[in-house]
Amino acid sequence: MTDTERRSRATEAFYGRRKGKALRGQQVGRLETLLPAFLVDLDAAPPQSLDALFPVPVERLRLEIGFGGGEHLIHRAKENPTTGFIGVEPFVNSMQKLLAHVEEAGVSNIRVYDDDATQLLDWLPDACLDQIDLLYPDPWPKTRHWKRRFVSAVNLDRFHRVLKPDALFCFASDIDTYVNWTLQHCRAHGGFEWTASNAADWLTPYAGWPGTRYEAKARREGRSSAYLTFKRV
Ligand SMILES: C[S@@+](CC[C@H](N)C(=O)[O-])C[C@H]1O[C@@H](n2cnc3c(N)ncnc32)[C@H](O)[C@@H]1O
């Protein structure tokens, strides 16, 4: 894909950079050979059963939106070999990094999408996912940018459609206003039940949590996090 094509692709919920430092020869090669092999092809109709996306048998399906460095995605994929993971990340350098890890670790239960997650969500069939992870989404802390936040009424409708009944939506953030925003949007939506019964439930990281690169930066800058879990009702 050329830069011109990349810029011209319409996106609804992606406002970030698509490219960082220029990739070196081997990195470009990896992107050219591995990306087509791991990419979910939205031009084709979804398979009748999404486990057909994976070369290994999978019993559950989990989506991570904006995987960044990919540490969490790789960790979870290794930890849960019978779960199929779809990771979405439009930032090319991060995608390249993830594919390098996938190749190195020989992980076969990951598939990726390299553009706005709303496109993948609209492609997915109803009630197909067991979990959606939205970990440290771009915070857009300025009030005038809040409308860019990935959590929105329309995206919660999307989540609600693709999640199975009782499936989970996990949201982590170090930005107080985004945490409150997400709680308010989920409450207003009505299709998500916050599972916390006490403060420890949202202050304690998820079981087996490996951390993420963005979280490490938040800690260095003195910010703590909230880990929200919602059940799709
Ligand atoms: C703040 S970073 C967090 C990355 C990673 N989850 C972490 O915790 O280190 C947010 C990520 O979401 C990605 N992103 C932003 N909008 C997106 C969208 N509409 N669809 C998919 N990914 C998106 C960005 O490219 C970026 O890598």
Coordinates of N, CA and C and ligand atoms in Angstrom, one line a residue:
M1 N 0.8 -1.2 0.0 CA 0.0 0.0 0.0 C 0.9 1.3 0.0
T2 N 0.6 2.2 -0.8 CA 1.4 3.5 -0.9 C 0.9 4.4 0.2
D3 N 1.7 5.4 0.5 CA 1.2 6.4 1.5 C 0.0 7.1 1.0
T4 N -0.1 7.4 -0.3 CA -1.3 8.1 -0.8 C -2.6 7.3 -0.5
E5 N -2.5 6.0 -0.8 CA -3.6 5.1 -0.6 C -4.0 5.1 0.9
R6 N -2.9 5.0 1.8 CA -3.1 4.9 3.2 C -3.8 6.1 3.7
R7 N -3.4 7.3 3.3 CA -4.0 8.5 3.7 C -5.5 8.6 3.3
S8 N -5.7 8.1 2.1 CA -7.1 8.3 1.5 C -8.1 7.3 2.0
R9 N -7.6 6.3 2.8 CA -8.6 5.3 3.3 C -9.5 6.0 4.4
A10 N -10.8 5.9 4.2 CA -11.7 6.6 5.2 C -11.6 5.9 6.5
T11 N -11.5 6.6 7.6 CA -11.6 6.0 8.9 C -12.6 6.9 9.7
E12 N -13.2 6.2 10.6 CA -14.2 6.9 11.4 C -13.7 7.2 12.8
A13 N -12.9 6.3 13.4 CA -12.5 6.5 14.8 C -11.0 6.5 15.0
F14 N -10.2 6.7 13.9 CA -8.7 6.7 14.1 C -8.2 8.1 13.7
Y15 N -7.6 8.7 14.7 CA -7.1 10.1 14.5 C -5.6 10.2 14.7
G16 N -4.9 9.0 14.9 CA -3.5 9.0 15.3 C -2.6 9.0 14.0
R17 N -1.3 8.8 14.3 CA -0.3 8.6 13.3 C -0.3 7.2 12.8
R18 N -0.1 7.0 11.5 CA 0.0 5.7 10.9 C 1.4 5.2 10.8
K19 N 2.4 6.2 10.8 CA 3.8 5.8 10.6 C 4.7 6.5 11.5
G20 N 5.7 5.9 12.0 CA 6.7 6.6 12.8 C 8.0 6.6 12.0
K21 N 9.1 6.1 12.7 CA 10.4 6.1 12.1 C 10.4 5.2 10.8
A22 N 11.1 5.6 9.8 CA 11.1 4.8 8.6 C 11.6 3.3 8.9
L23 N 10.9 2.4 8.3 CA 11.3 1.0 8.6 C 12.5 0.6 7.8
R24 N 13.4 -0.3 8.4 CA 14.6 -0.8 7.6 C 14.2 -1.9 6.7
G25 N 15.1 -2.3 5.9 CA 14.9 -3.4 4.9 C 14.2 -4.6 5.4
Q26 N 14.8 -5.2 6.5 CA 14.2 -6.4 7.0 C 12.8 -6.2 7.5
Q27 N 12.6 -5.0 8.1 CA 11.3 -4.7 8.7 C 10.2 -4.6 7.6
V28 N 10.6 -3.9 6.5 CA 9.7 -3.8 5.4 C 9.4 -5.1 4.8
G29 N 10.4 -6.0 4.7 CA 10.2 -7.3 4.2 C 9.2 -8.1 5.0
R30 N 9.4 -8.0 6.4 CA 8.5 -8.7 7.3 C 7.1 -8.3 7.1
L31 N 6.9 -7.0 7.0 CA 5.6 -6.5 6.8 C 5.0 -7.0 5.5
E32 N 5.8 -7.0 4.4 CA 5.3 -7.5 3.1 C 5.0 -8.9 3.1
T33 N 5.7 -9.7 3.8 CA 5.5 -11.2 3.7 C 4.5 -11.7 4.8
L34 N 4.7 -11.2 6.0 CA 3.9 -11.7 7.1 C 2.5 -11.1 7.2
L35 N 2.4 -9.7 6.9 CA 1.1 -9.1 7.1 C 0.0 -9.8 6.3
P36 N 0.3 -10.1 5.0 CA -0.8 -10.7 4.2 C -1.2 -12.1 4.8
A37 N -0.2 -12.8 5.4 CA -0.5 -14.1 5.9 C -1.4 -14.0 7.2
F38 N -1.2 -12.9 7.9 CA -1.9 -12.8 9.2 C -3.2 -11.9 9.2
L39 N -3.3 -11.2 8.1 CA -4.3 -10.1 8.0 C -5.7 -10.7 7.8
V40 N -6.7 -10.2 8.6 CA -8.1 -10.6 8.3 C -8.6 -9.8 7.1
D41 N -9.1 -10.5 6.1 CA -9.4 -9.9 4.8 C -10.9 -9.4 4.8
L42 N -11.1 -8.1 5.0 CA -12.5 -7.6 5.1 C -13.2 -7.6 3.7
D43 N -12.4 -7.8 2.7 CA -13.1 -7.9 1.3 C -13.8 -9.2 1.1
A44 N -13.4 -10.2 1.9 CA -14.1 -11.5 1.8 C -15.2 -11.5 2.9
A45 N -16.2 -12.3 2.6 CA -17.3 -12.4 3.6 C -16.7 -13.2 4.8
P46 N -17.2 -12.9 6.1 CA -16.6 -13.6 7.2 C -17.0 -15.1 7.1
P47 N -16.0 -16.0 7.5 CA -16.3 -17.4 7.4 C -17.5 -17.7 8.3
Q48 N -18.2 -18.8 8.0 CA -19.4 -19.2 8.7 C -19.1 -19.2 10.2
S49 N -17.9 -19.9 10.5 CA -17.5 -19.9 11.9 C -16.1 -19.2 11.9
L50 N -15.9 -18.3 12.8 CA -14.7 -17.5 12.8 C -13.4 -18.3 13.2
D51 N -13.6 -19.5 13.8 CA -12.4 -20.3 14.1 C -11.7 -20.7 12.8
A52 N -12.4 -20.6 11.6 CA -11.7 -20.9 10.4 C -10.7 -19.8 10.0
L53 N -10.6 -18.7 10.7 CA -9.6 -17.7 10.5 C -8.2 -18.2 10.9
F54 N -8.2 -19.2 11.8 CA -7.0 -19.7 12.5 C -6.6 -21.0 12.0
P55 N -5.2 -21.3 11.9 CA -4.8 -22.6 11.4 C -4.8 -23.6 12.5
V56 N -5.2 -23.2 13.8 CA -5.2 -24.2 14.9 C -6.7 -24.1 15.5
P57 N -7.1 -25.2 16.1 CA -8.5 -25.2 16.6 C -8.6 -24.1 17.8
V58 N -9.6 -23.3 17.7 CA -9.8 -22.3 18.8 C -11.3 -22.5 19.3
E59 N -11.4 -22.3 20.6 CA -12.7 -22.4 21.3 C -13.3 -21.1 21.6
R60 N -12.5 -20.1 21.7 CA -13.0 -18.8 22.1 C -12.4 -17.7 21.2
L61 N -13.0 -16.6 21.1 CA -12.5 -15.5 20.3 C -12.4 -14.2 21.0
R62 N -11.2 -13.5 20.9 CA -11.0 -12.3 21.7 C -10.4 -11.3 20.8
L63 N -10.8 -10.0 21.0 CA -10.4 -8.9 20.1 C -9.6 -7.9 21.0
E64 N -8.4 -7.5 20.5 CA -7.7 -6.4 21.2 C -7.6 -5.2 20.3
I65 N -8.1 -4.1 20.7 CA -8.2 -2.9 19.9 C -7.0 -1.9 20.3
G66 N -6.2 -1.6 19.3 CA -5.1 -0.7 19.6 C -4.0 -1.4 20.4
F67 N -3.4 -2.5 19.9 CA -2.5 -3.3 20.7 C -1.1 -2.6 20.9
G68 N -0.8 -1.5 20.2 CA 0.4 -0.8 20.5 C 1.6 -1.7 20.3
G69 N 2.5 -1.8 21.3 CA 3.7 -2.6 21.3 C 3.4 -4.1 21.1
G70 N 2.2 -4.5 21.4 CA 1.7 -5.9 21.3 C 2.1 -6.8 22.4
E71 N 2.7 -6.3 23.5 CA 3.2 -7.1 24.6 C 2.0 -7.9 25.2
H72 N 0.9 -7.2 25.4 CA -0.2 -7.8 26.0 C -0.8 -8.9 25.1
L73 N -1.0 -8.6 23.8 CA -1.6 -9.5 22.9 C -0.8 -10.8 22.8
I74 N 0.5 -10.7 22.7 CA 1.4 -11.9 22.6 C 1.3 -12.7 23.9
H75 N 1.4 -12.0 25.0 CA 1.3 -12.7 26.3 C 0.0 -13.5 26.4
R76 N -1.1 -12.9 26.1 CA -2.4 -13.5 26.2 C -2.5 -14.7 25.2
A77 N -2.0 -14.5 24.0 CA -2.1 -15.6 23.0 C -1.3 -16.8 23.4
K78 N -0.1 -16.6 24.1 CA 0.7 -17.7 24.6 C 0.0 -18.3 25.8
E79 N -0.6 -17.5 26.6 CA -1.3 -18.0 27.8 C -2.5 -18.8 27.5
N80 N -3.2 -18.4 26.4 CA -4.5 -19.1 26.0 C -4.4 -19.6 24.6
P81 N -3.7 -20.8 24.4 CA -3.5 -21.3 23.1 C -4.8 -21.7 22.4
T82 N -5.9 -22.0 23.1 CA -7.1 -22.4 22.4 C -8.1 -21.2 22.2
T83 N -7.6 -20.0 22.5 CA -8.4 -18.8 22.1 C -7.8 -18.2 20.9
G84 N -8.6 -17.8 20.0 CA -8.2 -17.1 18.8 C -8.2 -15.6 19.1
F85 N -7.1 -14.9 18.8 CA -7.0 -13.4 19.1 C -7.0 -12.7 17.8
I86 N -7.8 -11.6 17.7 CA -7.6 -10.7 16.6 C -7.1 -9.4 17.2
G87 N -6.0 -8.9 16.7 CA -5.4 -7.6 17.2 C -5.5 -6.6 16.1
V88 N -5.9 -5.4 16.5 CA -6.1 -4.3 15.6 C -5.1 -3.2 15.9
E89 N -4.4 -2.7 14.9 CA -3.5 -1.6 15.2 C -3.1 -0.9 13.8
P90 N -3.5 0.3 13.6 CA -3.2 1.0 12.4 C -1.8 1.6 12.3
F91 N -1.1 1.6 13.4 CA 0.3 2.2 13.4 C 1.2 1.2 12.9
V92 N 1.8 1.5 11.7 CA 2.6 0.5 10.9 C 3.8 -0.1 11.7
N93 N 4.5 0.8 12.4 CA 5.7 0.4 13.2 C 5.3 -0.6 14.2
S94 N 4.1 -0.4 14.9 CA 3.7 -1.3 15.9 C 3.3 -2.7 15.3
M95 N 2.6 -2.6 14.2 CA 2.3 -3.9 13.5 C 3.5 -4.7 13.1
Q96 N 4.5 -4.0 12.6 CA 5.8 -4.6 12.2 C 6.4 -5.3 13.5
K97 N 6.3 -4.6 14.6 CA 6.9 -5.2 15.8 C 6.2 -6.4 16.3
L98 N 4.8 -6.3 16.2 CA 4.1 -7.5 16.6 C 4.4 -8.7 15.8
L99 N 4.4 -8.5 14.4 CA 4.6 -9.6 13.5 C 6.0 -10.2 13.8
A100 N 7.0 -9.4 14.2 CA 8.3 -9.9 14.5 C 8.2 -10.9 15.7
H101 N 7.4 -10.4 16.7 CA 7.3 -11.3 17.9 C 6.5 -12.6 17.6
V102 N 5.5 -12.4 16.7 CA 4.6 -13.6 16.4 C 5.5 -14.6 15.7
E103 N 6.3 -14.1 14.8 CA 7.2 -15.0 14.0 C 8.2 -15.7 15.0
E104 N 8.8 -14.9 15.8 CA 9.8 -15.4 16.8 C 9.2 -16.4 17.7
A105 N 8.0 -16.1 18.2 CA 7.4 -17.0 19.2 C 6.7 -18.2 18.6
G106 N 6.5 -18.1 17.3 CA 5.7 -19.2 16.6 C 4.3 -19.3 17.1
V107 N 3.7 -18.1 17.3 CA 2.3 -18.1 17.8 C 1.3 -18.2 16.6
S108 N 0.4 -19.2 16.7 CA -0.5 -19.3 15.5 C -2.0 -18.9 15.8
N109 N -2.2 -18.5 17.0 CA -3.6 -18.1 17.3 C -3.9 -16.6 17.3
I110 N -3.1 -15.9 16.5 CA -3.3 -14.4 16.4 C -3.6 -14.1 14.9
R111 N -4.5 -13.3 14.7 CA -4.8 -12.7 13.4 C -4.8 -11.2 13.6
V112 N -4.6 -10.4 12.6 CA -4.5 -8.9 12.8 C -5.3 -8.2 11.8
Y113 N -5.6 -6.9 12.1 CA -6.2 -6.0 11.2 C -5.5 -4.7 11.3
D114 N -5.1 -4.0 10.2 CA -4.2 -2.9 10.3 C -4.9 -1.5 10.0
D115 N -6.1 -1.4 10.4 CA -6.8 -0.1 10.1 C -7.7 0.2 11.3
D116 N -8.6 1.1 11.1 CA -9.6 1.5 12.1 C -10.4 0.3 12.6
A117 N -10.4 0.1 13.9 CA -11.1 -1.1 14.4 C -12.6 -1.1 14.1
T118 N -13.2 0.1 13.9 CA -14.6 0.1 13.6 C -14.9 -0.7 12.3
Q119 N -14.0 -0.7 11.4 CA -14.2 -1.4 10.1 C -14.3 -2.9 10.4
L120 N -13.4 -3.4 11.2 CA -13.4 -4.8 11.6 C -14.7 -5.1 12.4
L121 N -15.0 -4.3 13.3 CA -16.2 -4.5 14.1 C -17.5 -4.6 13.2
D122 N -17.5 -3.8 12.2 CA -18.7 -3.8 11.3 C -18.7 -5.1 10.4
W123 N -17.6 -5.7 10.2 CA -17.4 -6.9 9.4 C -17.8 -8.1 10.2
L124 N -17.5 -8.1 11.5 CA -17.8 -9.3 12.3 C -19.2 -9.6 12.4
P125 N -19.5 -10.9 12.4 CA -20.9 -11.3 12.6 C -21.4 -11.0 14.0
D126 N -22.7 -11.1 14.2 CA -23.3 -10.9 15.5 C -22.8 -11.9 16.5
A127 N -22.7 -11.5 17.7 CA -22.5 -12.4 18.9 C -21.4 -13.5 18.6
C128 N -20.2 -13.0 18.1 CA -19.1 -13.9 17.8 C -18.0 -13.8 18.8
L129 N -17.9 -12.8 19.6 CA -16.7 -12.6 20.5 C -17.0 -12.9 21.9
D130 N -15.9 -13.5 22.6 CA -16.0 -13.7 24.0 C -15.5 -12.6 24.8
Q131 N -14.6 -11.7 24.2 CA -14.0 -10.6 25.0 C -13.5 -9.6 24.0
I132 N -13.7 -8.3 24.4 CA -13.0 -7.2 23.8 C -12.1 -6.5 24.8
D133 N -10.8 -6.3 24.4 CA -9.9 -5.6 25.3 C -9.6 -4.2 24.6
L134 N -9.9 -3.2 25.4 CA -9.5 -1.8 24.9 C -8.6 -1.2 26.0
L135 N -7.3 -1.4 25.8 CA -6.3 -1.1 26.9 C -5.6 0.2 26.6
Y136 N -5.8 1.1 27.4 CA -5.2 2.4 27.3 C -5.4 3.0 25.9
P137 N -6.7 3.2 25.5 CA -7.0 3.8 24.3 C -6.5 5.3 24.3
D138 N -6.3 5.8 23.1 CA -5.8 7.2 23.1 C -6.7 8.1 24.0
P139 N -6.1 8.8 24.9 CA -7.0 9.4 26.0 C -7.7 10.7 25.6
W140 N -7.2 11.5 24.6 CA -7.8 12.7 24.2 C -8.3 13.5 25.5
P141 N -7.3 14.0 26.3 CA -7.7 14.6 27.5 C -8.3 16.0 27.4
K142 N -8.1 16.7 26.3 CA -8.8 18.0 26.2 C -10.2 17.8 25.9
T143 N -11.0 18.6 26.6 CA -12.5 18.5 26.5 C -13.0 18.6 25.0
R144 N -12.3 19.4 24.3 CA -12.8 19.6 22.9 C -12.5 18.4 22.0
H145 N -11.6 17.5 22.5 CA -11.3 16.3 21.8 C -12.0 15.0 22.3
W146 N -12.8 15.2 23.3 CA -13.5 14.0 23.9 C -14.3 13.2 22.9
K147 N -14.8 13.9 21.9 CA -15.7 13.2 20.9 C -14.9 12.3 20.1
R148 N -13.5 12.4 20.1 CA -12.7 11.4 19.4 C -12.4 10.1 20.1
R149 N -12.8 10.1 21.4 CA -12.5 8.9 22.2 C -13.2 7.6 21.6
F150 N -12.5 6.5 21.6 CA -13.0 5.3 21.0 C -14.3 4.9 21.7
V151 N -14.4 5.1 23.0 CA -15.7 4.7 23.7 C -16.7 5.8 23.3
S152 N -17.8 5.4 22.7 CA -18.8 6.3 22.2 C -20.1 5.5 22.2
A153 N -21.2 6.2 22.1 CA -22.5 5.4 22.0 C -22.5 4.5 20.8
V154 N -22.0 5.0 19.6 CA -22.0 4.2 18.4 C -21.1 3.0 18.5
N155 N -19.9 3.2 19.1 CA -19.0 2.0 19.2 C -19.5 1.0 20.3
L156 N -20.2 1.5 21.3 CA -20.7 0.6 22.3 C -21.8 -0.3 21.6
D157 N -22.6 0.4 20.7 CA -23.5 -0.4 19.9 C -22.8 -1.5 19.2
R158 N -21.7 -1.1 18.6 CA -20.9 -2.1 17.8 C -20.4 -3.3 18.7
F159 N -19.9 -2.9 19.9 CA -19.4 -3.9 20.8 C -20.6 -4.8 21.2
H160 N -21.7 -4.2 21.5 CA -22.9 -5.0 22.0 C -23.3 -6.0 20.9
R161 N -23.2 -5.6 19.7 CA -23.7 -6.5 18.6 C -22.8 -7.7 18.4
V162 N -21.4 -7.5 18.5 CA -20.5 -8.6 18.2 C -20.2 -9.4 19.4
L163 N -20.4 -8.9 20.6 CA -20.1 -9.7 21.8 C -21.2 -10.8 22.0
K164 N -20.8 -12.0 22.5 CA -21.8 -13.0 22.9 C -22.5 -12.5 24.2
P165 N -23.7 -13.0 24.5 CA -24.3 -12.7 25.8 C -23.3 -13.1 26.9
D166 N -23.2 -12.2 27.9 CA -22.3 -12.5 29.1 C -20.8 -12.3 28.7
A167 N -20.5 -12.0 27.5 CA -19.1 -11.8 27.1 C -18.6 -10.5 27.8
L168 N -17.2 -10.3 27.8 CA -16.6 -9.2 28.5 C -16.1 -8.1 27.7
F169 N -16.2 -6.9 28.2 CA -15.6 -5.7 27.6 C -14.6 -5.2 28.7
C170 N -13.3 -5.3 28.4 CA -12.3 -4.8 29.4 C -11.7 -3.5 29.0
F171 N -11.7 -2.6 29.8 CA -11.2 -1.2 29.5 C -10.2 -0.8 30.6
A172 N -9.0 -0.5 30.2 CA -8.0 0.1 31.2 C -7.6 1.5 30.8
S173 N -7.4 2.3 31.7 CA -7.0 3.7 31.4 C -6.4 4.3 32.7
D174 N -5.5 5.3 32.4 CA -4.8 6.0 33.5 C -5.4 7.5 33.5
I175 N -6.4 7.7 32.8 CA -7.0 9.1 32.6 C -8.3 9.1 33.3
D176 N -8.4 9.8 34.5 CA -9.7 9.8 35.3 C -10.9 10.1 34.4
T177 N -10.7 11.2 33.6 CA -11.9 11.7 32.9 C -12.4 10.6 31.9
Y178 N -11.4 9.8 31.4 CA -11.8 8.8 30.4 C -12.5 7.6 31.1
V179 N -12.0 7.3 32.3 CA -12.6 6.2 33.1 C -14.1 6.6 33.4
N180 N -14.3 7.8 33.9 CA -15.6 8.3 34.2 C -16.5 8.3 33.0
W181 N -15.9 8.7 31.9 CA -16.6 8.8 30.6 C -17.1 7.4 30.2
T182 N -16.2 6.4 30.4 CA -16.6 5.0 30.0 C -17.7 4.5 30.9
L183 N -17.5 4.7 32.2 CA -18.6 4.3 33.1 C -19.9 4.9 32.7
Q184 N -19.9 6.2 32.4 CA -21.1 6.9 32.1 C -21.7 6.4 30.8
H185 N -20.9 6.2 29.8 CA -21.4 5.7 28.5 C -22.0 4.3 28.6
C186 N -21.3 3.5 29.3 CA -21.8 2.1 29.5 C -23.1 2.1 30.2
R187 N -23.2 2.9 31.3 CA -24.5 3.0 32.0 C -25.6 3.5 31.1
A188 N -25.3 4.6 30.4 CA -26.3 5.2 29.5 C -26.7 4.2 28.4
H189 N -25.8 3.4 27.9 CA -26.1 2.4 26.9 C -27.1 1.4 27.3
G190 N -26.9 0.9 28.5 CA -27.8 -0.1 29.1 C -27.5 -1.5 28.8
G191 N -26.6 -1.8 27.9 CA -26.3 -3.2 27.5 C -25.1 -3.7 28.1
F192 N -24.5 -3.0 29.1 CA -23.3 -3.4 29.7 C -23.4 -3.3 31.2
E193 N -23.0 -4.4 31.9 CA -23.1 -4.3 33.4 C -21.7 -4.3 33.9
W194 N -21.4 -3.2 34.7 CA -20.1 -3.1 35.4 C -20.0 -4.2 36.4
T195 N -19.0 -5.0 36.4 CA -18.9 -6.2 37.3 C -18.3 -5.9 38.7
A196 N -17.8 -4.7 38.9 CA -17.1 -4.4 40.1 C -18.0 -4.4 41.3
S197 N -17.6 -5.0 42.4 CA -18.4 -4.8 43.6 C -17.7 -4.0 44.7
N198 N -16.4 -3.8 44.5 CA -15.7 -2.9 45.5 C -14.5 -2.3 44.8
A199 N -13.9 -1.3 45.4 CA -12.8 -0.6 44.8 C -11.7 -1.5 44.3
A200 N -11.4 -2.5 45.1 CA -10.2 -3.4 44.7 C -10.5 -4.0 43.3
D201 N -11.8 -4.2 42.9 CA -12.1 -4.8 41.6 C -11.6 -4.0 40.5
W202 N -11.7 -2.7 40.6 CA -11.2 -1.8 39.5 C -9.8 -1.2 39.6
L203 N -9.3 -1.4 40.9 CA -7.9 -0.9 41.1 C -6.9 -2.0 40.8
T204 N -7.3 -3.2 40.8 CA -6.4 -4.4 40.7 C -6.4 -4.8 39.2
P205 N -5.2 -4.9 38.6 CA -5.1 -5.3 37.2 C -5.7 -6.7 37.0
Y206 N -6.1 -7.0 35.8 CA -6.7 -8.2 35.4 C -5.8 -9.4 35.7
A207 N -6.4 -10.6 36.0 CA -5.6 -11.8 36.3 C -4.5 -12.0 35.2
G208 N -3.3 -12.3 35.6 CA -2.2 -12.6 34.7 C -1.8 -11.4 33.9
W209 N -2.1 -10.2 34.4 CA -1.8 -9.0 33.6 C -0.3 -8.8 33.4
P210 N 0.2 -8.6 32.2 CA 1.6 -8.4 31.9 C 2.0 -6.9 31.9
G211 N 1.0 -6.0 32.0 CA 1.3 -4.6 31.8 C 1.4 -4.3 30.3
T212 N 1.4 -3.0 30.0 CA 1.6 -2.6 28.6 C 2.6 -1.5 28.6
R213 N 3.1 -1.2 27.4 CA 4.1 -0.1 27.3 C 3.5 1.3 27.7
Y214 N 2.3 1.5 27.3 CA 1.7 2.8 27.7 C 1.4 2.9 29.2
E215 N 1.1 1.7 29.8 CA 0.9 1.7 31.3 C 2.2 2.1 32.0
A216 N 3.3 1.5 31.5 CA 4.6 1.8 32.1 C 4.9 3.3 32.0
K217 N 4.6 3.9 30.9 CA 4.8 5.3 30.8 C 4.0 6.1 31.8
A218 N 2.7 5.7 31.9 CA 1.8 6.3 32.9 C 2.4 6.2 34.3
R219 N 2.9 5.0 34.7 CA 3.5 4.9 36.0 C 4.7 5.8 36.2
R220 N 5.6 5.9 35.2 CA 6.8 6.7 35.3 C 6.4 8.2 35.5
E221 N 5.2 8.5 34.9 CA 4.7 9.9 35.1 C 3.8 10.1 36.3
G222 N 3.7 9.0 37.1 CA 3.0 9.1 38.4 C 1.5 8.9 38.3
R223 N 1.0 8.3 37.3 CA -0.5 8.1 37.2 C -0.8 6.6 37.4
S224 N -1.8 6.4 38.2 CA -2.3 5.0 38.5 C -3.4 4.7 37.4
S225 N -3.9 3.5 37.5 CA -4.9 3.1 36.5 C -6.2 2.5 37.1
A226 N -7.2 2.5 36.2 CA -8.4 1.7 36.6 C -8.6 0.6 35.5
Y227 N -9.0 -0.5 36.0 CA -9.2 -1.7 35.1 C -10.7 -2.0 35.2
L228 N -11.5 -1.6 34.2 CA -12.9 -1.8 34.3 C -13.3 -3.1 33.5
T229 N -14.2 -3.8 34.1 CA -14.8 -5.0 33.3 C -16.3 -4.9 33.3
F230 N -16.8 -5.0 32.1 CA -18.3 -5.0 31.8 C -18.7 -6.3 31.2
K231 N -19.9 -6.7 31.7 CA -20.5 -7.9 31.1 C -21.6 -7.5 30.1
R232 N -21.6 -8.1 28.9 CA -22.6 -7.7 27.9 C -23.9 -8.4 28.3
V233 N -24.9 -7.6 28.5 CA -26.2 -8.1 28.9 C -27.2 -7.9 27.8
Ligands
LIG1 C1 -2.3 5.0 23.8 S1 -1.9 3.7 22.7 C2 -2.0 2.3 23.7 C3 -1.3 1.1 23.1 C4 -1.3 -0.2 24.0 N1 -2.7 -0.7 24.1 C5 -0.7 0.1 25.3 O1 -1.4 0.0 26.3 O2 0.6 0.2 25.3 C6 -3.4 3.6 21.8 C7 -3.3 2.8 20.5 O3 -4.6 2.7 19.9 C8 -4.4 2.8 18.5 N2 -5.7 3.2 17.9 C9 -6.2 4.5 18.0 N3 -7.4 4.6 17.3 C10 -7.6 3.3 16.9 C11 -8.7 2.8 16.1 N4 -9.7 3.5 15.7 N5 -8.6 1.5 15.8 C12 -7.6 0.7 16.2 N6 -6.6 1.2 16.9 C13 -6.6 2.5 17.3 C14 -3.2 3.7 18.3 O4 -2.6 3.5 17.1 C15 -2.4 3.4 19.5 O5 -1.4 2.4 19.2

